[in-house]
Structures are given as structure tokens and as C-alpha cells.
């Protein structure tokens, strides 16, 4: 028997995205719904003729109103259902990551793991969860049980994305040490950004390590110095790490020291737009640009594009001949095509010969659902500048 008690009906034509297995439903698609549907309630989605299409969680009455959990309406959103999703997510990481060298990884990547609105990063024995689906609050005890039993987790931290509130659900281990490709890091879970560390850049940091030898590296928007540590491990001559947040810079210094790489490292608290403007030509021959998402909405794309172009132009003008520029955008609203156009415009204005030598993206533990292109959010290019 189905557990669902509440129903929603879509406007004619609006069922297409659901038939194509996209897990998001927006308010404009809803024709009518049962009375008294509250955020977090399970809902059965129908087309306008009453055909059952999917099961999901109601999120509220504006914008993204429903996160779909399954397109098989015969399934119940029960303990077995969620344990199956958690197990599949764990199996993917188990298959693709070497846990001897890396015990910091993303266990659940929302839509990429069929769990829209749930992110869970693992730092050794500590889990850092970000929840943006109110319906999954009811599932938290099942998830915590899974983490303890099957992932050997001893501490669990939860941040509710809607309210911003956070708390420890199990144990307490704020400054959590963990390994990334054998390098040591500490995740500041209580006070850091996102879940405490940007795990999505792990594979790209490895590329930086491979090309860093004898180079003078600028890690701009460095946060806790992920790229800086890898560059130093790769034999960089000097590394300069710049971030606007004082706390980020002190975490960066701590991570650099923990790996024994203090010599040759300079840490600077500064606005990267100003910093990039005042660097001298040829100061650096490897530059990393990993800014925060400049486009938080589709309306902000134009302004964001100007921001990306500005920093890339400044870096391209300054970088030494034969230098490598690692440039990223984590804005969901800037797609690969637009990002490449921005880079083209910056290169043209800089008057430099610029070659794409590697296309970069998020790590394998951040899988992209083919049905939800938005789960691919991190775009990057490694550019050789002549
Ligand atoms: C996406 S994170 C960088 C992650 C980092 N590269 C890593 O691998 O962990 C963006 C960083 O940019 C910093 N930031 C934001 N605006 C900035 C600005 N105008 N100048 C310098 N840093 C800035 C934030 O404090 C944050 O640490």
C-alpha cells in the first residue's frame, strides 16, 4: 500500500521534465494540489490527466517546490528505500576512491546520488551533513544509523541549509584531521565554509601538484590552502596563498605547516581583485583562480561573467610566458560553453596566446546525474599561456 497521502497535479505539458527524470519541480508547473501540504510532506505527482508520475518531498510554496525521490510510484519512501540509496552511494565511493590515501570524500552528492537536497562529506570518522530538503529530516535517524554502522562514523554534524542552524547530532569533533591523496588537512566543521573543506577540487589539486615543480605559484581565493599544499608537495619554488577571509588564511597556514612545507609559503589576507591588479608581470608562472560562485541566480549571470573575465584577464596579463593558469567557476548558472567564451574574451583582451591543455571538473565522488545537468557545477580549465 502506498504511504503517500497528498497529491499534486501538473499543468498540461509540465510533465515533460518529470518524464525525463529531472528531480526538481518548480511552482509554475503546479496546476492544483491537496489542501494543507506542508514542507517535508511526501507527495505523489500526477500529470493533469491524473497519471501518477513520481514521488517526492514538498519543500514549500515558492520556487523549487518539490524534490523528487523516485519515478517508480510503486516504491515506498521507507527505510529500505533510503538504505538502498545510501548503500549505492557508498559502493560508488568504495569502487572509485583509494581510501588508504584519501579518507576525506563526499559520500552523498544530492541529485548525483538520487537524494536531492542531501550532501554528506566524510572527514575520517566525522560526517558533515548539509540538508536542503525538509522531507529528509524524517530520514536523518536512518542515515545516522547507516553512517555509524557502515561508514564507521563517530561524529555527525548537521547544517540545515534553509535556517542556517547547525548542531552535532553525534559526538563532537570540530577540527577534524583527514587525508587527501596522503596529504594532511583539517576541516573546520563548526566555523568553516560549506561542510568545512572543498573536497570537489581533489583531482584538480593533483594536476596542480604534477605541474608545480620549480614554479612560483599564486593560489588566489585559496580558502584553507588545498591547492597551496599540493603545489608545495609538487616542488613549487614559492607559493603565495590569498583569501579575503582571515580565518581561511589561518587554516591555510595550519594545513601548510601540518605537511611540513612552511618554507617558501606566503599567506596574504586580501581582496583577490585588488591583489591581482597589483601583481607585477612575471611574478608567477602558475596561477589558480578558484573564486566563490559569482552567479547565485540566473539574473546574476551577466555581472558574474564580468567578474570572471576581470580576474582571468588580470591573471593572463601577468603570468610568465610558459605559465599555467588553472581557472574555475562553481556557478551552476554559468555553463561550460559560457565559461569558455569568458576565457576566450579574457585571452583576446590580454593579447596572449592561450591554449586549453586540460578540462577540469568536480571529483568522482561528486557524480553528475545525466538527468540533472545542474549536478555538474564545477567547471575548470588548465590553460597554457605562451
Ligand atoms: C570556492 S572557495 C575556494 C576553495 C579553495 N580553492 C580550496 O581549494 O579549498 C572561494 C574562496 O574565495 C574567498 N573569497 C571570496 N571573495 C573573495 C575576494 N574578493 N577576494 C579574495 N578571496 C575571496 C572565500 O573566502 C573562499 O575562501
Coordinates of C-alpha atoms and ligand atoms in Angstrom, one line a residue:
X1 CA 0.0 0.0 0.0
X2 CA 1.3 3.5 -0.8
X3 CA 2.3 5.7 2.1
X4 CA 1.5 8.9 0.2
X5 CA -1.5 10.8 1.3
X6 CA -1.1 14.0 -0.6
X7 CA -1.3 14.7 -4.3
X8 CA -0.3 17.4 -6.7
X9 CA -1.2 17.8 -10.3
X10 CA 0.8 19.4 -13.1
X11 CA -0.2 21.8 -15.8
X12 CA -0.5 20.3 -19.2
X13 CA 3.0 20.0 -20.8
X14 CA 4.7 20.4 -17.5
X15 CA 5.1 16.7 -17.0
X16 CA 7.9 16.6 -19.7
X17 CA 10.7 17.3 -17.2
X18 CA 9.4 14.7 -14.9
X19 CA 9.1 12.1 -17.7
X20 CA 12.7 12.9 -18.5
X21 CA 13.5 12.1 -14.8
X22 CA 14.5 15.6 -13.7
X23 CA 14.3 15.6 -9.9
X24 CA 13.1 19.3 -9.4
X25 CA 9.6 20.7 -9.7
X26 CA 9.0 24.4 -9.7
X27 CA 5.9 26.3 -8.5
X28 CA 5.0 27.4 -12.1
X29 CA 4.4 23.7 -13.1
X30 CA 1.7 23.0 -10.4
X31 CA -1.9 23.1 -11.6
X32 CA -3.5 22.1 -8.3
X33 CA -2.7 20.3 -5.1
X34 CA -4.4 18.9 -2.0
X35 CA -5.0 21.3 0.8
X36 CA -2.6 21.6 3.8
X37 CA 0.5 20.2 2.2
X38 CA 3.4 21.2 4.5
X39 CA 7.1 21.5 3.8
X40 CA 8.6 18.0 4.3
X41 CA 5.4 16.1 3.4
X42 CA 5.6 13.2 0.9
X43 CA 3.7 13.9 -2.3
X44 CA 2.5 11.9 -5.3
X45 CA 2.9 13.8 -8.5
X46 CA 0.3 13.4 -11.3
X47 CA 0.0 14.9 -14.8
X48 CA -3.1 16.9 -15.5
X49 CA -5.0 13.8 -16.5
X50 CA -4.2 12.0 -13.2
X51 CA -1.5 9.7 -14.3
X52 CA 0.9 9.0 -11.5
X53 CA 4.5 10.1 -12.3
X54 CA 6.7 10.4 -9.3
X55 CA 7.1 10.5 -5.5
X56 CA 8.9 13.4 -3.8
X57 CA 9.1 15.8 -0.8
X58 CA 7.2 19.0 -0.8
X59 CA 9.7 21.9 0.0
X60 CA 7.4 24.9 0.3
X61 CA 5.2 27.0 -1.9
X62 CA 7.8 29.1 -3.8
X63 CA 10.5 28.4 -6.3
X64 CA 11.7 24.8 -6.1
X65 CA 8.5 23.3 -4.5
X66 CA 9.2 19.6 -4.7
X67 CA 12.3 17.4 -4.7
X68 CA 11.6 14.1 -6.4
X69 CA 12.9 10.9 -4.8
X70 CA 11.7 8.3 -7.3
X71 CA 9.9 7.9 -10.6
X72 CA 8.8 4.4 -9.6
X73 CA 5.5 5.2 -7.9
X74 CA 5.2 1.6 -6.6
X75 CA 8.1 2.2 -4.2
X76 CA 7.6 3.5 -0.7
X77 CA 9.8 6.2 0.7
X78 CA 10.7 4.0 3.6
X79 CA 13.8 2.7 5.5
X80 CA 14.6 0.1 2.8
X81 CA 14.3 2.7 0.0
X82 CA 16.8 5.1 1.7
X83 CA 19.2 2.4 2.9
X84 CA 19.4 1.2 -0.8
X85 CA 20.3 4.8 -1.9
X86 CA 22.9 5.2 0.9
X87 CA 24.4 1.8 0.0
X88 CA 24.6 2.6 -3.7
X89 CA 26.3 5.9 -2.9
X90 CA 28.8 4.1 -0.6
X91 CA 29.5 1.4 -3.3
X92 CA 30.4 4.1 -5.9
X93 CA 33.0 5.7 -3.5
X94 CA 34.3 2.3 -2.5
X95 CA 34.9 1.4 -6.1
X96 CA 36.5 4.7 -7.2
X97 CA 38.5 6.1 -4.3
X98 CA 41.6 4.8 -2.7
X99 CA 40.7 5.0 1.0
X100 CA 44.2 4.4 2.2
X101 CA 45.4 7.7 0.7
X102 CA 42.1 9.6 1.0
X103 CA 39.7 9.5 3.9
X104 CA 38.1 12.9 3.1
X105 CA 35.4 12.4 0.5
X106 CA 31.8 13.2 -0.5
X107 CA 29.6 10.3 0.4
X108 CA 26.3 11.8 -0.8
X109 CA 26.2 14.3 -3.6
X110 CA 22.4 15.2 -3.7
X111 CA 20.9 14.6 -7.1
X112 CA 24.0 12.7 -8.3
X113 CA 23.1 10.0 -5.7
X114 CA 19.3 10.2 -6.2
X115 CA 19.0 12.1 -2.9
X116 CA 18.0 15.7 -3.9
X117 CA 18.8 18.1 -1.0
X118 CA 21.3 15.9 0.9
X119 CA 25.0 16.4 0.9
X120 CA 27.3 14.5 3.2
X121 CA 31.1 14.9 3.4
X122 CA 33.2 12.4 5.3
X123 CA 36.4 13.5 7.1
X124 CA 37.9 10.3 8.6
X125 CA 35.5 9.4 11.4
X126 CA 33.4 12.6 11.1
X127 CA 30.4 13.3 8.9
X128 CA 29.4 16.8 7.9
X129 CA 25.8 16.9 6.5
X130 CA 24.1 19.7 4.7
X131 CA 20.3 19.4 4.3
X132 CA 18.1 21.4 2.0
X133 CA 15.2 19.0 1.7
X134 CA 12.8 19.3 4.7
X135 CA 11.4 15.8 3.8
X136 CA 14.7 14.2 4.6
X137 CA 14.6 15.4 8.2
X138 CA 12.4 12.4 8.9
X139 CA 15.1 10.1 7.4
X140 CA 18.0 11.5 9.4
X141 CA 17.9 8.9 12.1
X142 CA 18.1 6.1 9.4
X143 CA 21.0 8.0 7.8
X144 CA 22.9 8.4 11.1
X145 CA 22.4 4.8 11.8
X146 CA 23.8 3.9 8.4
X147 CA 26.8 6.2 8.9
X148 CA 27.7 4.6 12.3
X149 CA 27.2 1.0 11.1
X150 CA 28.6 1.1 7.6
X151 CA 31.0 4.0 7.4
X152 CA 32.4 3.8 11.0
X153 CA 31.4 7.3 11.8
X154 CA 31.8 8.6 15.4
X155 CA 30.8 12.2 15.0
X156 CA 28.0 13.7 13.0
X157 CA 27.4 17.4 12.3
X158 CA 24.2 18.7 10.6
X159 CA 23.6 22.1 8.9
X160 CA 20.1 23.0 7.9
X161 CA 20.6 25.0 4.7
X162 CA 17.2 26.7 5.0
X163 CA 17.7 28.1 8.5
X164 CA 21.5 28.1 8.6
X165 CA 21.2 26.3 12.0
X166 CA 23.8 23.7 12.8
X167 CA 24.4 21.2 15.6
X168 CA 26.3 18.0 16.4
X169 CA 23.9 15.0 16.2
X170 CA 26.5 12.6 17.5
X171 CA 29.9 13.2 19.3
X172 CA 31.8 16.4 18.6
X173 CA 35.0 16.8 16.6
X174 CA 35.3 20.3 15.2
X175 CA 38.9 20.5 13.8
X176 CA 38.9 17.1 12.1
X177 CA 42.2 15.9 10.6
X178 CA 41.9 13.8 7.4
X179 CA 43.9 12.7 4.4
X180 CA 43.6 13.7 0.8
X181 CA 46.0 11.8 -1.5
X182 CA 48.2 11.2 1.5
X183 CA 48.4 15.0 2.4
X184 CA 47.1 16.1 5.8
X185 CA 44.3 18.6 6.2
X186 CA 42.0 19.8 9.0
X187 CA 38.3 20.5 8.3
X188 CA 36.8 23.3 10.4
X189 CA 33.3 22.0 10.5
X190 CA 31.7 24.4 13.0
X191 CA 33.0 27.6 11.6
X192 CA 34.4 26.8 8.1
X193 CA 32.7 27.4 4.7
X194 CA 30.3 24.7 3.3
X195 CA 31.0 21.4 5.0
X196 CA 34.4 22.5 6.3
X197 CA 36.6 21.7 3.2
X198 CA 36.2 21.9 -0.6
X199 CA 36.5 18.2 -1.4
X200 CA 35.4 18.8 -5.1
X201 CA 38.8 20.1 -6.1
X202 CA 40.9 17.0 -5.0
X203 CA 41.6 15.7 -8.5
X204 CA 42.4 19.2 -9.8
X205 CA 44.8 19.8 -6.9
X206 CA 46.6 16.6 -8.1
X207 CA 47.1 18.2 -11.5
X208 CA 48.5 21.3 -9.9
X209 CA 50.9 19.1 -7.9
X210 CA 52.1 17.5 -11.2
X211 CA 52.9 20.8 -12.8
X212 CA 54.1 22.8 -9.8
X213 CA 57.8 21.9 -9.8
X214 CA 60.2 24.9 -9.7
X215 CA 57.3 27.2 -10.3
X216 CA 56.2 30.4 -8.4
X217 CA 52.6 29.7 -7.6
X218 CA 49.7 32.1 -6.8
X219 CA 46.8 30.3 -5.1
X220 CA 44.1 33.0 -5.2
X221 CA 40.8 32.5 -3.4
X222 CA 42.7 29.9 -1.5
X223 CA 40.4 29.1 1.4
X224 CA 42.2 26.6 3.6
X225 CA 45.0 26.2 1.1
X226 CA 44.1 22.9 -0.7
X227 CA 45.9 23.9 -3.9
X228 CA 48.8 25.5 -2.0
X229 CA 49.6 22.3 -0.1
X230 CA 49.6 20.3 -3.3
X231 CA 51.8 22.8 -5.1
X232 CA 54.3 22.7 -2.3
X233 CA 54.2 18.9 -2.3
X234 CA 54.9 19.1 -6.0
X235 CA 58.1 21.1 -5.5
X236 CA 57.0 24.6 -6.2
X237 CA 59.7 27.2 -5.6
X238 CA 57.3 29.6 -3.8
X239 CA 53.6 29.6 -3.1
X240 CA 51.5 32.7 -2.3
X241 CA 48.1 32.0 -0.9
X242 CA 45.5 34.8 -0.9
X243 CA 42.0 34.9 0.5
X244 CA 39.8 37.7 1.8
X245 CA 38.8 35.8 5.0
X246 CA 41.3 35.9 7.8
X247 CA 40.1 32.6 9.2
X248 CA 40.7 30.9 5.8
X249 CA 44.3 32.2 5.8
X250 CA 45.0 30.9 9.3
X251 CA 43.5 27.4 8.3
X252 CA 45.7 27.6 5.2
X253 CA 48.8 28.3 7.2
X254 CA 47.9 25.5 9.6
X255 CA 47.5 23.0 6.7
X256 CA 50.7 24.0 5.1
X257 CA 52.6 23.6 8.4
X258 CA 50.9 20.2 9.1
X259 CA 52.6 18.9 6.0
X260 CA 56.0 20.5 6.8
X261 CA 56.0 22.9 3.9
X262 CA 56.3 26.3 5.6
X263 CA 59.4 27.4 3.8
X264 CA 58.6 29.3 0.6
X265 CA 55.0 29.9 1.6
X266 CA 53.5 33.4 1.9
X267 CA 50.0 33.9 3.1
X268 CA 48.1 37.1 2.4
X269 CA 44.7 38.4 3.6
X270 CA 43.5 40.5 0.7
X271 CA 40.7 41.0 -1.9
X272 CA 41.9 39.0 -4.9
X273 CA 40.5 41.6 -7.4
X274 CA 42.9 44.2 -5.9
X275 CA 45.7 41.7 -5.3
X276 CA 45.6 40.5 -9.0
X277 CA 45.7 44.2 -10.1
X278 CA 48.9 44.9 -8.3
X279 CA 51.0 41.8 -9.0
X280 CA 53.9 42.5 -11.4
X281 CA 54.2 40.9 -14.8
X282 CA 56.2 37.6 -14.5
X283 CA 55.8 37.3 -10.7
X284 CA 54.1 34.0 -11.1
X285 CA 54.2 31.1 -13.6
X286 CA 51.3 29.0 -12.1
X287 CA 48.1 30.8 -11.0
X288 CA 45.0 29.3 -9.6
X289 CA 41.7 31.2 -9.7
X290 CA 39.0 29.4 -7.7
X291 CA 36.5 32.2 -6.7
X292 CA 33.2 31.6 -5.0
X293 CA 30.1 31.3 -7.2
X294 CA 29.7 34.8 -8.6
X295 CA 26.3 33.9 -10.2
X296 CA 23.9 32.7 -7.4
X297 CA 20.9 33.1 -9.7
X298 CA 20.2 33.3 -13.5
X299 CA 19.7 37.0 -13.2
X300 CA 23.2 37.5 -11.9
X301 CA 24.9 35.8 -14.9
X302 CA 25.9 38.9 -16.8
X303 CA 27.5 40.6 -13.8
X304 CA 29.2 37.3 -12.8
X305 CA 30.6 36.9 -16.3
X306 CA 32.2 40.3 -16.0
X307 CA 33.8 39.2 -12.7
X308 CA 35.2 36.0 -14.1
X309 CA 36.5 37.9 -17.1
X310 CA 38.2 40.5 -14.9
X311 CA 40.2 38.1 -12.8
X312 CA 41.1 35.9 -15.8
X313 CA 42.3 39.0 -17.8
X314 CA 44.4 40.2 -14.9
X315 CA 46.0 36.7 -14.4
X316 CA 46.6 36.2 -18.1
X317 CA 48.3 39.6 -18.5
X318 CA 50.6 39.0 -15.5
X319 CA 51.5 35.3 -15.9
X320 CA 55.0 34.5 -17.0
X321 CA 55.4 33.1 -20.6
X322 CA 55.1 29.3 -20.4
X323 CA 52.9 29.7 -17.3
X324 CA 49.9 27.6 -16.4
X325 CA 46.6 29.1 -15.3
X326 CA 44.1 26.9 -13.5
X327 CA 40.8 28.7 -13.7
X328 CA 37.4 27.6 -12.2
X329 CA 33.8 28.6 -11.9
X330 CA 31.5 26.8 -9.4
X331 CA 28.4 28.8 -10.5
X332 CA 25.6 26.5 -11.5
X333 CA 24.3 29.2 -13.8
X334 CA 27.5 29.5 -15.9
X335 CA 27.7 26.5 -18.2
X336 CA 30.8 25.1 -19.9
X337 CA 30.1 27.0 -23.1
X338 CA 29.7 30.4 -21.4
X339 CA 32.8 29.8 -19.2
X340 CA 34.9 29.0 -22.3
X341 CA 33.5 32.2 -24.0
X342 CA 34.5 34.2 -21.0
X343 CA 38.0 32.8 -21.1
X344 CA 38.2 33.5 -24.9
X345 CA 37.3 37.1 -24.3
X346 CA 39.9 37.5 -21.5
X347 CA 42.6 35.9 -23.6
X348 CA 41.8 38.2 -26.6
X349 CA 41.9 41.3 -24.4
X350 CA 45.1 40.2 -22.7
X351 CA 46.7 39.7 -26.2
X352 CA 48.3 36.4 -25.1
X353 CA 48.4 33.0 -26.9
X354 CA 46.3 30.8 -24.6
X355 CA 45.8 27.1 -25.1
X356 CA 43.4 24.8 -23.2
X357 CA 45.6 21.8 -22.1
X358 CA 43.1 20.2 -19.7
X359 CA 39.4 20.4 -19.0
X360 CA 38.6 20.0 -15.3
X361 CA 35.6 19.2 -13.3
X362 CA 34.5 18.0 -9.8
X363 CA 35.9 14.8 -8.4
X364 CA 34.5 11.3 -8.9
X365 CA 32.8 11.4 -5.5
X366 CA 30.6 14.3 -6.8
X367 CA 28.8 12.3 -9.5
X368 CA 26.6 14.0 -12.0
X369 CA 23.1 12.6 -12.7
X370 CA 22.6 12.5 -16.5
X371 CA 19.0 13.5 -15.8
X372 CA 20.0 16.6 -13.8
X373 CA 22.7 18.6 -15.6
X374 CA 22.8 21.0 -12.7
X375 CA 24.6 18.5 -10.6
X376 CA 27.6 19.3 -12.8
X377 CA 28.5 22.6 -11.2
X378 CA 32.3 22.8 -11.2
X379 CA 33.9 23.9 -14.5
X380 CA 37.6 24.4 -14.9
X381 CA 40.3 24.8 -17.5
X382 CA 44.0 24.4 -17.3
X383 CA 45.5 27.0 -19.7
X384 CA 49.0 27.2 -21.1
X385 CA 49.9 30.8 -21.7
X386 CA 52.7 31.5 -24.2
Ligands
LIG1 C1 35.4 28.3 -3.7 S1 36.3 28.8 -2.3 C2 37.9 28.4 -2.7 C3 38.3 27.0 -2.3 C4 39.8 26.7 -2.4 N1 40.4 27.0 -3.6 C5 40.0 25.3 -2.0 O1 40.6 24.5 -2.8 O2 39.7 24.9 -0.8 C6 36.3 30.6 -2.6 C7 37.1 31.4 -1.5 O3 37.1 32.7 -2.0 C8 37.2 33.6 -0.9 N2 36.8 34.9 -1.4 C9 35.5 35.4 -1.7 N3 35.6 36.6 -2.2 C10 36.9 37.0 -2.2 C11 37.6 38.1 -2.7 N4 37.0 39.1 -3.2 N5 39.0 38.1 -2.6 C12 39.6 37.0 -2.0 N6 39.0 35.9 -1.6 C13 37.7 35.9 -1.7 C14 36.3 32.9 0.1 O4 36.7 33.4 1.4 C15 36.6 31.5 -0.1 O5 37.6 31.0 0.8

